[in-house]
mmCIF file of C-alpha atoms in Angstrom:
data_model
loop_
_atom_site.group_PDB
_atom_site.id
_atom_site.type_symbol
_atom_site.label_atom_id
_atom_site.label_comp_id
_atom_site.label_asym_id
_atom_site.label_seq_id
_atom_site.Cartn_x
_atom_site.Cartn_y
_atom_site.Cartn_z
ATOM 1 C CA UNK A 1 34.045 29.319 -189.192
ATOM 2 C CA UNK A 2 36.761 29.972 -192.089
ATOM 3 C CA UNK A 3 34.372 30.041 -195.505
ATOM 4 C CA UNK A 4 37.726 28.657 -197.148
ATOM 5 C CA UNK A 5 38.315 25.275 -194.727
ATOM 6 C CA UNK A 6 34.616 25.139 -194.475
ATOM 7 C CA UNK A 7 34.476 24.957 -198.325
ATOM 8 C CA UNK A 8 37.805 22.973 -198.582
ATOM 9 C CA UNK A 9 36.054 20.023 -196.446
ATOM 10 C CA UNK A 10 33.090 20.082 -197.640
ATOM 11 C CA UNK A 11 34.640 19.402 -201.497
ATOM 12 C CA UNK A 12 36.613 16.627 -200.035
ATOM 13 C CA UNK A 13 33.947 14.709 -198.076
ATOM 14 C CA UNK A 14 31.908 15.034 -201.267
ATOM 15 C CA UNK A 15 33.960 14.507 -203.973
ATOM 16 C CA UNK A 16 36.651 12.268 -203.491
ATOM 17 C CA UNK A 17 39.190 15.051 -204.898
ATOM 18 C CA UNK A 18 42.903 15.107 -203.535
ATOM 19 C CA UNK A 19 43.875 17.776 -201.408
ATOM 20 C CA UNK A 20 46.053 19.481 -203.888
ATOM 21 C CA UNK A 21 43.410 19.407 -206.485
ATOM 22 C CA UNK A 22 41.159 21.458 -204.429
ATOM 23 C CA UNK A 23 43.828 23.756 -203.294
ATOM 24 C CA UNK A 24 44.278 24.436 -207.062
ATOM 25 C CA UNK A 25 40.759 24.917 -208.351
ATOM 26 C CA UNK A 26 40.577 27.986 -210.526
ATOM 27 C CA UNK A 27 37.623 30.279 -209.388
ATOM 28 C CA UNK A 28 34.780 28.990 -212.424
ATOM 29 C CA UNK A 29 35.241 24.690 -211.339
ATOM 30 C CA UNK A 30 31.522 24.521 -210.931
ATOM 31 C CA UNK A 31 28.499 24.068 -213.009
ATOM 32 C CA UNK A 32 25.564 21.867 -213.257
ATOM 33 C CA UNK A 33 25.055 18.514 -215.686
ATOM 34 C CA UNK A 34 22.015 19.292 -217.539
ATOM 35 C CA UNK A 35 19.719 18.057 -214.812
ATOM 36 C CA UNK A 36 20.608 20.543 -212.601
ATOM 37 C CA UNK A 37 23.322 18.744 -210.563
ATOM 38 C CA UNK A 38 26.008 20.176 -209.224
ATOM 39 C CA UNK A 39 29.225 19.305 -211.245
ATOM 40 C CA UNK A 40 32.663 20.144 -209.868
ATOM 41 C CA UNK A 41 36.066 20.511 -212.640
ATOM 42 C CA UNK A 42 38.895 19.485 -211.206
ATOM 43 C CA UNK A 43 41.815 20.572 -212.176
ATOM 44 C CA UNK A 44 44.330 17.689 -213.869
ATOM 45 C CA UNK A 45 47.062 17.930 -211.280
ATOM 46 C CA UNK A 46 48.302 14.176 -210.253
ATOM 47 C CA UNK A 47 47.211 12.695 -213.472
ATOM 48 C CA UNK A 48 47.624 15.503 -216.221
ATOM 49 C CA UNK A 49 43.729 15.144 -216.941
ATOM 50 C CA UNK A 50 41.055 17.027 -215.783
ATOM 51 C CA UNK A 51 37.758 15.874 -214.376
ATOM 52 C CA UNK A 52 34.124 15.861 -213.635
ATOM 53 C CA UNK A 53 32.305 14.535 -210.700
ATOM 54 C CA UNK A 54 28.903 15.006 -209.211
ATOM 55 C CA UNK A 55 29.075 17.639 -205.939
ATOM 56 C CA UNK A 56 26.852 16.983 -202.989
ATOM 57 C CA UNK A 57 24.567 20.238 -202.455
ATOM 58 C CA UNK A 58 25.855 21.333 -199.372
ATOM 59 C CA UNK A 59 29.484 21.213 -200.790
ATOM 60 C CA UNK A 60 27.753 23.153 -204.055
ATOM 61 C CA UNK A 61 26.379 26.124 -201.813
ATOM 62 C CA UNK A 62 29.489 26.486 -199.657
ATOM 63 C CA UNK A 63 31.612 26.349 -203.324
ATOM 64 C CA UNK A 64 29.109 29.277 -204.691
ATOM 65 C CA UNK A 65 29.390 31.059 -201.433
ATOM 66 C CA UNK A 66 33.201 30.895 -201.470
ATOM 67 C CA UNK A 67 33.009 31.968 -205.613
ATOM 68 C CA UNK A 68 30.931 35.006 -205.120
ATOM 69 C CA UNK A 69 32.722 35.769 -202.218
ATOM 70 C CA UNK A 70 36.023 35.827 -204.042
ATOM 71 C CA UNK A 71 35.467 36.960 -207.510
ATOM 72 C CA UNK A 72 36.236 40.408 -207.425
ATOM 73 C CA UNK A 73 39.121 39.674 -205.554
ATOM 74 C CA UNK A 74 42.223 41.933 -206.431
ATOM 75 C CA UNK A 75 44.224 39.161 -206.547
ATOM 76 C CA UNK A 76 45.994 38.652 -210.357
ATOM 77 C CA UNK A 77 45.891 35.519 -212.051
ATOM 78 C CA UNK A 78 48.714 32.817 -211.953
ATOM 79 C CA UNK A 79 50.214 31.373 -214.781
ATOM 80 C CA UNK A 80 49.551 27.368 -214.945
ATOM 81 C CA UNK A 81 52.708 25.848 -215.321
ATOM 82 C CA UNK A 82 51.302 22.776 -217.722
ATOM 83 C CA UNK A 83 48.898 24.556 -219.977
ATOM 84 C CA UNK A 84 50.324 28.271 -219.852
ATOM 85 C CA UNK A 85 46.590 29.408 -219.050
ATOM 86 C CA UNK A 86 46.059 32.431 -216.732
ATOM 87 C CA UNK A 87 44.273 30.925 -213.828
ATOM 88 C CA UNK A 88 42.419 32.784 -211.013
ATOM 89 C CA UNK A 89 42.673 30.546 -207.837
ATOM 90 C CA UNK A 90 39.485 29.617 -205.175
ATOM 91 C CA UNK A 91 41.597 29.486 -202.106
ATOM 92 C CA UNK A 92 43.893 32.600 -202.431
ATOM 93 C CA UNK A 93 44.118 35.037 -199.623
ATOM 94 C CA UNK A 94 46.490 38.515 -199.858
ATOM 95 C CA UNK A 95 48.283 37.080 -203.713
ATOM 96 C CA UNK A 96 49.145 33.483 -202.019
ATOM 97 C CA UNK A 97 47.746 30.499 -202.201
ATOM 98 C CA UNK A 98 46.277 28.992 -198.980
ATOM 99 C CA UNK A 99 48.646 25.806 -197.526
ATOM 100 C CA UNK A 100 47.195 22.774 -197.544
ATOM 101 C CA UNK A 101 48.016 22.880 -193.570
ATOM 102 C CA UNK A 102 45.573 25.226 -193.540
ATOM 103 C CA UNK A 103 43.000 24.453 -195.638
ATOM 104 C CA UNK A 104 42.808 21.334 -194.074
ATOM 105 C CA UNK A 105 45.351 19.683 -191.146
ATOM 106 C CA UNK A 106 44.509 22.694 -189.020
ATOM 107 C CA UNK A 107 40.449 22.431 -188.802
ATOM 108 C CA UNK A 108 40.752 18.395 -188.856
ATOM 109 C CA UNK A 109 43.031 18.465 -186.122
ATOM 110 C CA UNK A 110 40.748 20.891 -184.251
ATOM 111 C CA UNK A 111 37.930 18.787 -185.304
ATOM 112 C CA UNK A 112 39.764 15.348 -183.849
ATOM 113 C CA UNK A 113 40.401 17.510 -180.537
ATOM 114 C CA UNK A 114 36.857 19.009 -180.307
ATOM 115 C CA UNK A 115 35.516 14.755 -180.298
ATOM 116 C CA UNK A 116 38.582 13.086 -178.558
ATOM 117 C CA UNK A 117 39.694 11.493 -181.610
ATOM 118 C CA UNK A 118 43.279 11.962 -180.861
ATOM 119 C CA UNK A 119 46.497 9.773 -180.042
ATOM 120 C CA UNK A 120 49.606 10.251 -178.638
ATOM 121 C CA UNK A 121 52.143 12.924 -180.566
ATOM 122 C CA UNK A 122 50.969 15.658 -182.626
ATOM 123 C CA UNK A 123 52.693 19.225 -182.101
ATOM 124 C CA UNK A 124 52.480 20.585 -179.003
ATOM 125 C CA UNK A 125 51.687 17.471 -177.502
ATOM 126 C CA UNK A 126 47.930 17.500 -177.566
ATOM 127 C CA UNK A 127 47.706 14.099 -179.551
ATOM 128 C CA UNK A 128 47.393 13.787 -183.124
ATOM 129 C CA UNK A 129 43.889 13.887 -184.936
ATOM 130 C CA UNK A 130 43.255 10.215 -186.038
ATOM 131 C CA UNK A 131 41.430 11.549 -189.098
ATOM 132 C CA UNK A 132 42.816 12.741 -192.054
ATOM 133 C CA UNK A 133 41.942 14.861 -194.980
ATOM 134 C CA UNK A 134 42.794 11.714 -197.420
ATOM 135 C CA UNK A 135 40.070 9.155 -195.273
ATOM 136 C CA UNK A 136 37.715 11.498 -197.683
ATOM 137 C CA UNK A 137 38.675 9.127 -200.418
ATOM 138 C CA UNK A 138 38.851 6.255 -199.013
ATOM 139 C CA UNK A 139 35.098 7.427 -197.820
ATOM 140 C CA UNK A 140 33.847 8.175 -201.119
ATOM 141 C CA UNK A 141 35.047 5.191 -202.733
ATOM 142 C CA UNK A 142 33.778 2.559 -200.418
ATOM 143 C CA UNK A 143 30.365 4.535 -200.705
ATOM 144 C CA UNK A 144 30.106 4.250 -204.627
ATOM 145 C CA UNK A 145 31.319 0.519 -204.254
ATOM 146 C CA UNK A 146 28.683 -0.105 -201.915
ATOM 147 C CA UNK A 147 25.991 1.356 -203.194
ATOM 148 C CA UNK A 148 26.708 -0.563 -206.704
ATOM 149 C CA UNK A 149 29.076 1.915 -208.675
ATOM 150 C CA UNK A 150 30.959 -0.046 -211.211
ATOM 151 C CA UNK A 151 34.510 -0.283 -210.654
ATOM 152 C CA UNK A 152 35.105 2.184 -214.180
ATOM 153 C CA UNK A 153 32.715 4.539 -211.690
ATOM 154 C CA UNK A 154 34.910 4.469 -209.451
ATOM 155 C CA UNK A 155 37.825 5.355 -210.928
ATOM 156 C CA UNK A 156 36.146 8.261 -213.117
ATOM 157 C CA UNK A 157 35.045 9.693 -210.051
ATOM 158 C CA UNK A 158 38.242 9.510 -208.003
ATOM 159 C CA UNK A 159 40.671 9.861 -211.220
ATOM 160 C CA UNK A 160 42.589 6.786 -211.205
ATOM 161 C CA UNK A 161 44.465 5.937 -213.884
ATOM 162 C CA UNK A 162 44.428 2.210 -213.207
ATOM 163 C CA UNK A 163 42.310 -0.832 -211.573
ATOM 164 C CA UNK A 164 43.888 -1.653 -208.746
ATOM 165 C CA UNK A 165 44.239 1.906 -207.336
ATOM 166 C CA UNK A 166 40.526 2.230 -207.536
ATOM 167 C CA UNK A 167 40.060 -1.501 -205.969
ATOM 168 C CA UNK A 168 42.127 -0.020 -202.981
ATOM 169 C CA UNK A 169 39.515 2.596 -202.079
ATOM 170 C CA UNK A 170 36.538 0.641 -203.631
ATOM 171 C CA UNK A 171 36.858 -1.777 -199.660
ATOM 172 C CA UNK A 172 33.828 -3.196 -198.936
ATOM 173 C CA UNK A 173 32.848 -3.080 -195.343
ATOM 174 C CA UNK A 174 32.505 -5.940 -192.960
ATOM 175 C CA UNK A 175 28.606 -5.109 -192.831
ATOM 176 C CA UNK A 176 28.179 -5.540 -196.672
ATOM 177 C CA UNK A 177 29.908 -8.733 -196.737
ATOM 178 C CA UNK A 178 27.644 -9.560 -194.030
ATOM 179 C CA UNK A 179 24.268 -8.409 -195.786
#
């Protein structure tokens, strides 16, 4: 029910992005390719360059939601410690930025509960969730791979740096090697 895990999810499952990345995207990281398809900027955290990728539509409407919702906010601007920009955060609530535990351990984990996708440990002893915010890339990649992305693709999209990081999430399932 949170717009800001909702939104936070939705970016992952659709874009591949790191967790941090999203945590850190600056209130204007969407716009459209001239087509009209959504295009999420993310932020050059891990790998000191920025990048584009293509953004589902539902994760486009819940990002414009979460925008309009938050641009007026009173919160002020941080200071980017690479670039020395002033940068007005997405997921800021009361001058702080939201914790990635959050954003996205806390729903997940509910999530994992809610279907019985739990083992044991976890806090609390309930079990841990056996999904994770990071199977997003792993998702993502195997989908491009199997649907025919090139391997250069693959790493745009996810924002590897070299080959055999994107051959790590670029798995093809059992079923492909099958068909």
């Amino acid at each position: 029910t949170c717009p800001f895990q909702r939104t936070a999810l939705l970016i992952a499952r659709w874009s591949g992005a790191r967790r941090d990345e999203i945590r850190h995207l600056p209130l204007d990281c969407l716009d459209r390719y001239p087509d009209g398809t959504p295009r999420l900027r993310l932020p050059g955290r891990k790998t000191y360059k920025e990048r584009m990728v293509p953004l589902h539509h539902d994760a486009a409407d819940a990002l414009q939601n979460l925008i309009d919702l938050r641009k007026d906010g009173p919160e002020r601007p941080f200071t980017d410690e690479r670039t020395g920009q002033q940068i007005r955060y997405l997921f800021m609530s009361h001058g702080k930025l939201l914790s990635l535990f959050y954003l996205f351990d806390t729903p997940i984990q509910q999530a994992c509960e809610a279907a019985g996708l739990v083992v044991p440990g976890g806090r609390g002893g309930k079990g841990r969730g056996t999904v994770t915010a990071h199977r997003f890339r792993h998702t993502v990649g195997t989908q491009l791979a199997e649907r025919g992305a090139k391997l250069h693709t693959i790493m745009k999209v996810l924002g590897h740096s070299s080959v055999s990081m994107a051959l790590v999430y670029a798995q093809i399932s059992d079923q492909e090697v099958l068909r």
